[in-house]
CSV table of N, CA and C in Angstrom, one decimal:
chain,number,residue,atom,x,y,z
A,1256,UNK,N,-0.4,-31.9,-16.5
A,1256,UNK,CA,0.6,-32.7,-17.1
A,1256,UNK,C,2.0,-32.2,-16.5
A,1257,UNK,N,2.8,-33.1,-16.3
A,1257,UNK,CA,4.5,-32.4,-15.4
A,1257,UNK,C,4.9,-33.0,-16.2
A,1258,UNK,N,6.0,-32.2,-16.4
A,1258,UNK,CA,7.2,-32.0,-17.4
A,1258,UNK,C,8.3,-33.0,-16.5
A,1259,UNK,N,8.8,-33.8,-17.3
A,1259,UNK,CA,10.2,-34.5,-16.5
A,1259,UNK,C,10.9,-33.6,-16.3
A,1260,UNK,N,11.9,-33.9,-15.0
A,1260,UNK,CA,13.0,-32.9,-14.7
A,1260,UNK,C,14.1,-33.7,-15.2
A,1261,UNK,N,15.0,-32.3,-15.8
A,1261,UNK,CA,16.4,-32.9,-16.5
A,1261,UNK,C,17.0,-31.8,-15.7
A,1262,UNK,N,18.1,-32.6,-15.7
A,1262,UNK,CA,19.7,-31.6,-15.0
A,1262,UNK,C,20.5,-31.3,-16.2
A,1263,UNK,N,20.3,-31.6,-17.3
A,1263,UNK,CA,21.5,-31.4,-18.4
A,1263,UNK,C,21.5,-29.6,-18.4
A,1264,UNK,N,22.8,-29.8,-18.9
A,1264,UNK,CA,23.1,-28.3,-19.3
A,1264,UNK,C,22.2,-27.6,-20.3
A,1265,UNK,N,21.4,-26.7,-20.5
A,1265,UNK,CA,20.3,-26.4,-21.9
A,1265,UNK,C,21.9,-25.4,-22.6
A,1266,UNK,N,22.8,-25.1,-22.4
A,1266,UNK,CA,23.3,-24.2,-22.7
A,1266,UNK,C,25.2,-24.7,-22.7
A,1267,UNK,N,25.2,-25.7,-23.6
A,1267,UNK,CA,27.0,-26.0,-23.9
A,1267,UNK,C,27.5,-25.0,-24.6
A,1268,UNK,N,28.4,-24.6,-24.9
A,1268,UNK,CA,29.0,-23.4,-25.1
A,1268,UNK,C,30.3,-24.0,-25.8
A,1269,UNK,N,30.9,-23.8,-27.0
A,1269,UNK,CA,32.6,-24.3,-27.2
A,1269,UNK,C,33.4,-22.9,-26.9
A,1270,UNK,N,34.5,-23.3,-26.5
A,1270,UNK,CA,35.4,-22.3,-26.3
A,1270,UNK,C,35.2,-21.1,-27.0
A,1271,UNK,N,35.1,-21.2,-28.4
A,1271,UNK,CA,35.0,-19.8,-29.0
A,1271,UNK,C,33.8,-19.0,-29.0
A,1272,UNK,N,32.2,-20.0,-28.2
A,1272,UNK,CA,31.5,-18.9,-28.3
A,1272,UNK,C,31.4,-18.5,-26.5
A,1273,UNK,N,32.0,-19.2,-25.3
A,1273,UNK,CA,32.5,-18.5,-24.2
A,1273,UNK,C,33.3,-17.6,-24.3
A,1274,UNK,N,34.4,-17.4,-25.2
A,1274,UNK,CA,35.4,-15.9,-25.6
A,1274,UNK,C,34.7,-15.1,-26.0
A,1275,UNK,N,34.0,-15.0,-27.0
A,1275,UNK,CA,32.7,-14.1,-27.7
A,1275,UNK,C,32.0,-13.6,-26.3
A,1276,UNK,N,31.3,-14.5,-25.4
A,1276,UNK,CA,30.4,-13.8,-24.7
A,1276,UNK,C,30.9,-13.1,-23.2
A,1277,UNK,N,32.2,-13.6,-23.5
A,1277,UNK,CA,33.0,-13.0,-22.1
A,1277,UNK,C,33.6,-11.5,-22.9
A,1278,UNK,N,34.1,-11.4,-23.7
A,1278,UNK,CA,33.6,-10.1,-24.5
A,1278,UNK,C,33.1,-9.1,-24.3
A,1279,UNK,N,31.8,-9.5,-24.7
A,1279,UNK,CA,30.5,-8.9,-24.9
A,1279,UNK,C,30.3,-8.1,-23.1
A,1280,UNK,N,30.5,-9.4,-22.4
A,1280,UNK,CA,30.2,-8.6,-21.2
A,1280,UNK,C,31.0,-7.6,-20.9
A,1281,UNK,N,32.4,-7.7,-21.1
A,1281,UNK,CA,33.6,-6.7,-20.7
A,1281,UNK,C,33.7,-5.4,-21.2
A,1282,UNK,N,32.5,-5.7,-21.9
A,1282,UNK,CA,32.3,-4.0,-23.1
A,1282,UNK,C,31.1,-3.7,-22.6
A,1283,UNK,N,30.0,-4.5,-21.9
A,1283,UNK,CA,28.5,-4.0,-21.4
A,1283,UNK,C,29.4,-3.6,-20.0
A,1284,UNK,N,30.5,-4.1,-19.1
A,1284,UNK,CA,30.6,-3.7,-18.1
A,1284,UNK,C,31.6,-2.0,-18.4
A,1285,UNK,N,32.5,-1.6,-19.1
A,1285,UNK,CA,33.1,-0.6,-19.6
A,1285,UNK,C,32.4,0.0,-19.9
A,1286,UNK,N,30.9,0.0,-21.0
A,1286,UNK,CA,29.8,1.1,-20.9
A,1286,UNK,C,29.3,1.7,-19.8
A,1287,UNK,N,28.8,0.7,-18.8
A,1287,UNK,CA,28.2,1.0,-17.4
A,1287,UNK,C,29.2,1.7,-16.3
A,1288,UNK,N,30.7,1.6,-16.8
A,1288,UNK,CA,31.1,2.1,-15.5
A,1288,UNK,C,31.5,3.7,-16.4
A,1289,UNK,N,31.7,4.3,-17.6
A,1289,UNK,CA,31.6,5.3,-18.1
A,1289,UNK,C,30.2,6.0,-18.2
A,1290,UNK,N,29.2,5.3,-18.6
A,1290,UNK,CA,27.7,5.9,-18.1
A,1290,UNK,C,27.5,6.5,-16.8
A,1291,UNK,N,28.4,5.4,-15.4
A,1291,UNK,CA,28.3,6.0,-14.2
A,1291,UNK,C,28.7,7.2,-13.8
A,1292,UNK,N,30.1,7.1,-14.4
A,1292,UNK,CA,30.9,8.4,-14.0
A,1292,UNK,C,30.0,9.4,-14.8
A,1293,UNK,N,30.2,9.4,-16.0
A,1293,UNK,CA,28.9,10.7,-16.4
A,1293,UNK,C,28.2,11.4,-15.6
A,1294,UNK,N,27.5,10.6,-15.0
A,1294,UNK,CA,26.2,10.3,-14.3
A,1294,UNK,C,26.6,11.0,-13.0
A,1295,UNK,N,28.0,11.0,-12.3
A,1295,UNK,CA,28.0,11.3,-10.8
A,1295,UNK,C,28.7,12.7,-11.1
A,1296,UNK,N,29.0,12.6,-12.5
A,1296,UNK,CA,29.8,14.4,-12.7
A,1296,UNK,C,29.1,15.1,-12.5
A,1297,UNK,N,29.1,16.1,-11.1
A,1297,UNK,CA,27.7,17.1,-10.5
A,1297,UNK,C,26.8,16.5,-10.2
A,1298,UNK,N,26.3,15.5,-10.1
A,1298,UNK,CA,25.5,14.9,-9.9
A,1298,UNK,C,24.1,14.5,-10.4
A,1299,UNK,N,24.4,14.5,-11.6
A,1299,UNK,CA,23.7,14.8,-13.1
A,1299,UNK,C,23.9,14.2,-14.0
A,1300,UNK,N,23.5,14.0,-15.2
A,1300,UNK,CA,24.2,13.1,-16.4
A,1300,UNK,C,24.4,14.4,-17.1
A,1301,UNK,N,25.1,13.8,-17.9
A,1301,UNK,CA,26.5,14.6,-18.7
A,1301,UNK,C,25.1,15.1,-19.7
A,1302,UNK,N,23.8,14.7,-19.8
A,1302,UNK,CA,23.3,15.4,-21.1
A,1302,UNK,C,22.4,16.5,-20.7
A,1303,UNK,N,22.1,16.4,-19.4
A,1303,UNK,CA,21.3,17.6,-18.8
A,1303,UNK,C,22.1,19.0,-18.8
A,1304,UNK,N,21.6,19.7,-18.9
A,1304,UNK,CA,22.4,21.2,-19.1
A,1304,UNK,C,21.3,21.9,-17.6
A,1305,UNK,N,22.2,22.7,-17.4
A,1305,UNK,CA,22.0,23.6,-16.3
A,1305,UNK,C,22.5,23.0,-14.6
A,1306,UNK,N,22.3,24.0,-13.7
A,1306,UNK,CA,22.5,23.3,-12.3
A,1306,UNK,C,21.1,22.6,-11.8
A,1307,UNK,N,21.0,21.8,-11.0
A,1307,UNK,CA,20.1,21.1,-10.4
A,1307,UNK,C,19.0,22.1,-10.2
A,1308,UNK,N,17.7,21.8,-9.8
A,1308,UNK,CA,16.5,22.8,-9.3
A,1308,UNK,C,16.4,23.0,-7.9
A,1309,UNK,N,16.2,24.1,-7.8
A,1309,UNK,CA,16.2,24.5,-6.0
A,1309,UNK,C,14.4,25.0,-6.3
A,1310,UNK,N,14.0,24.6,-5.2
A,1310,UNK,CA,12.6,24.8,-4.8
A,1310,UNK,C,12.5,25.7,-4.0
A,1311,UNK,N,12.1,26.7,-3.8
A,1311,UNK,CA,12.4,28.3,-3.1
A,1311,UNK,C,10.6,28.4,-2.2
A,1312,UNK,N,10.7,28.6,-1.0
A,1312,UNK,CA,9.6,28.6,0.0
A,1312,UNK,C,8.8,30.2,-0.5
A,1313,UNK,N,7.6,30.3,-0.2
A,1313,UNK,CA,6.9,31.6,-0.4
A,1313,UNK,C,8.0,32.5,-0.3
A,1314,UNK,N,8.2,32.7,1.1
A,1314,UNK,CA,8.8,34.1,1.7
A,1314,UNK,C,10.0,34.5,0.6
A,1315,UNK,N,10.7,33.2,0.5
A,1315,UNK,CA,12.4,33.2,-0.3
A,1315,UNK,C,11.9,33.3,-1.4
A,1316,UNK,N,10.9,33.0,-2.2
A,1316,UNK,CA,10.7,33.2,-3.3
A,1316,UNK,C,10.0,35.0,-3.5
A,1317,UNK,N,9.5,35.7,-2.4
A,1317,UNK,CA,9.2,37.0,-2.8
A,1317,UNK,C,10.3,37.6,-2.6
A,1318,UNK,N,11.1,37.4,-1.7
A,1318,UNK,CA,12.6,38.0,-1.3
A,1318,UNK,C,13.7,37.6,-3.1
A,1319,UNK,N,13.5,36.6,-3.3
A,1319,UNK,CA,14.4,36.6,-4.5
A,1319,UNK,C,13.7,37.3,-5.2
A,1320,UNK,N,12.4,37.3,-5.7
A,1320,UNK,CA,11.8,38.0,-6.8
A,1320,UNK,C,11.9,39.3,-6.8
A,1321,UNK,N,12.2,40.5,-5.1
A,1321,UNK,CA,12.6,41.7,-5.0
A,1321,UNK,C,13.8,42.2,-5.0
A,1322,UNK,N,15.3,41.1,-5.2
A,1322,UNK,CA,16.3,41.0,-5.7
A,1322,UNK,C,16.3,41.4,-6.8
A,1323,UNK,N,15.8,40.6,-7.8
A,1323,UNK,CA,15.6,40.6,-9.5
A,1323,UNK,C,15.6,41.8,-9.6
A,1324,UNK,N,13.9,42.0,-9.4
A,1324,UNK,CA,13.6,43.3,-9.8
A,1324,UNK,C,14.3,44.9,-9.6
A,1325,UNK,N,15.7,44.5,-8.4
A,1325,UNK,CA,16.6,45.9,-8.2
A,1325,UNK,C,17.6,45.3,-8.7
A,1326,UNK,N,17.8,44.4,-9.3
A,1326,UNK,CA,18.8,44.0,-10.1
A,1326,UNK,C,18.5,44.2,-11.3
A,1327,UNK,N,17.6,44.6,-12.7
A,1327,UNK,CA,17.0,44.2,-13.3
A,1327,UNK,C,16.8,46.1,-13.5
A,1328,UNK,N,16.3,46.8,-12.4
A,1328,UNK,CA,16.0,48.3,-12.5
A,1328,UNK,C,17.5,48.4,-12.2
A,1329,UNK,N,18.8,48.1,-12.1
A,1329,UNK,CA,20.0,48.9,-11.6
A,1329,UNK,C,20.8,48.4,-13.4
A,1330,UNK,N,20.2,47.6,-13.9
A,1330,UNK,CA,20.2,47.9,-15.4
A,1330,UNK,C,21.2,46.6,-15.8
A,1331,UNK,N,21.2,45.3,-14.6
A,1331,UNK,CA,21.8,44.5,-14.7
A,1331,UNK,C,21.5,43.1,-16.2
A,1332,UNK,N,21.8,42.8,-16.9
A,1332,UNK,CA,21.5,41.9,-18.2
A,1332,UNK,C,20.6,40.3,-17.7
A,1333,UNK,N,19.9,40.2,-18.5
A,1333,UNK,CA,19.3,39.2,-17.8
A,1333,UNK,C,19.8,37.5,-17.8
A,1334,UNK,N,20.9,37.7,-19.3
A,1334,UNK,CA,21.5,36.6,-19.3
A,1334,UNK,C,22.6,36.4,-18.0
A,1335,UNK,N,23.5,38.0,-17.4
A,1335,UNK,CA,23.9,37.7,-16.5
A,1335,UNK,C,23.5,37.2,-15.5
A,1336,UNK,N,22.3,37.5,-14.9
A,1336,UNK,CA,21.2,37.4,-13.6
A,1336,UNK,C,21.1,35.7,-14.1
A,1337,UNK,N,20.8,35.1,-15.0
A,1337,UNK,CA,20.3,33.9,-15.5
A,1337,UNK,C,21.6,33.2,-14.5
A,1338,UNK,N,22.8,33.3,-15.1
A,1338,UNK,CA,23.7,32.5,-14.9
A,1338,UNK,C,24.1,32.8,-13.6
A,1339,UNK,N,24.4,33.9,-13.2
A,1339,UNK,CA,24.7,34.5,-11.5
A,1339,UNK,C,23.5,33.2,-10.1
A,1340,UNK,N,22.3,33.7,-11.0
A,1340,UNK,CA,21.1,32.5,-10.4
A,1340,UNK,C,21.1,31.0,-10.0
A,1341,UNK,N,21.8,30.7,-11.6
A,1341,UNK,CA,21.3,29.2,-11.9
A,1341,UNK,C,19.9,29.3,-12.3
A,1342,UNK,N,19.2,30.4,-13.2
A,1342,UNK,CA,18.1,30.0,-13.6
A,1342,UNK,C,18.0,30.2,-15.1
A,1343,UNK,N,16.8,30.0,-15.4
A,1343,UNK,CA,16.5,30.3,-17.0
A,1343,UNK,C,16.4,32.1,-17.3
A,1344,UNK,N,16.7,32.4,-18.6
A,1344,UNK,CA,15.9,34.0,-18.4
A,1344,UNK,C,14.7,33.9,-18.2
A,1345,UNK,N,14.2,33.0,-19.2
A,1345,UNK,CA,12.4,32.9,-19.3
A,1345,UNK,C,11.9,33.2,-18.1
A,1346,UNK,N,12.9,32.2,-17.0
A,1346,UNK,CA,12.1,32.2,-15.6
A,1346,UNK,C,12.3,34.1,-15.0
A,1347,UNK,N,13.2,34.4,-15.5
A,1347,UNK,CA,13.4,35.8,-14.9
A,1347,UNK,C,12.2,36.9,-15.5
A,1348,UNK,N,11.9,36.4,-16.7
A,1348,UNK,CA,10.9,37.4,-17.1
A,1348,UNK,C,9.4,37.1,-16.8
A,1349,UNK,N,9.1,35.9,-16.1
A,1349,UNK,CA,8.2,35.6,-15.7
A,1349,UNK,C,8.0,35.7,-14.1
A,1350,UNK,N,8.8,36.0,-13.3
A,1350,UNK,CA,9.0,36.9,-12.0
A,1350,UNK,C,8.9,38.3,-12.1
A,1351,UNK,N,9.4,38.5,-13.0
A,1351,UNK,CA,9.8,40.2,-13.0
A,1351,UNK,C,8.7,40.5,-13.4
């Protein structure tokens, strides 16, 4: 069965509900360009906490983990070492 084709407008609008929805959009576009910038601050959104993740190869990863540990024996704090890093302590006590 086919449907007749119409050209009418499905969608007349009076003046006052075109102001309403030109509105609406001017506030969905002002969320999105404040979400953006969030978003490019560091390169991260504003709700993530910490710096980005670095993925450390074997070798770099035994070479940092024999850092720690003369960092760690010269009697250094681990919340220091955390933040000096960019890492978690957890992650520090789980190397060490």
């Amino acid at each position: 069965m086919r449907y007749p084709v119409t050209y009418e407008d499905p969608m007349q609008l009076t003046a006052a509900d075109a102001a309403q929805l030109k509105k609406i959009i001017s506030i969905a576009q002002t969320l999105l360009e404040k979400a953006g910038e969030k978003e490019t601050k560091g390169g991260r959104s504003a709700s993530s906490n910490g710096p980005s993740r670095i993925r450390r190869s074997g070798k770099d990863l035994t070479a940092f983990r024999k850092m720690l540990k003369a960092e760690r024996k010269a009697g250094v704090p681990v919340a220091d070492l955390a933040r000096k890093h960019g890492i978690s302590p957890s992650y520090i006590y789980q190397l060490g």
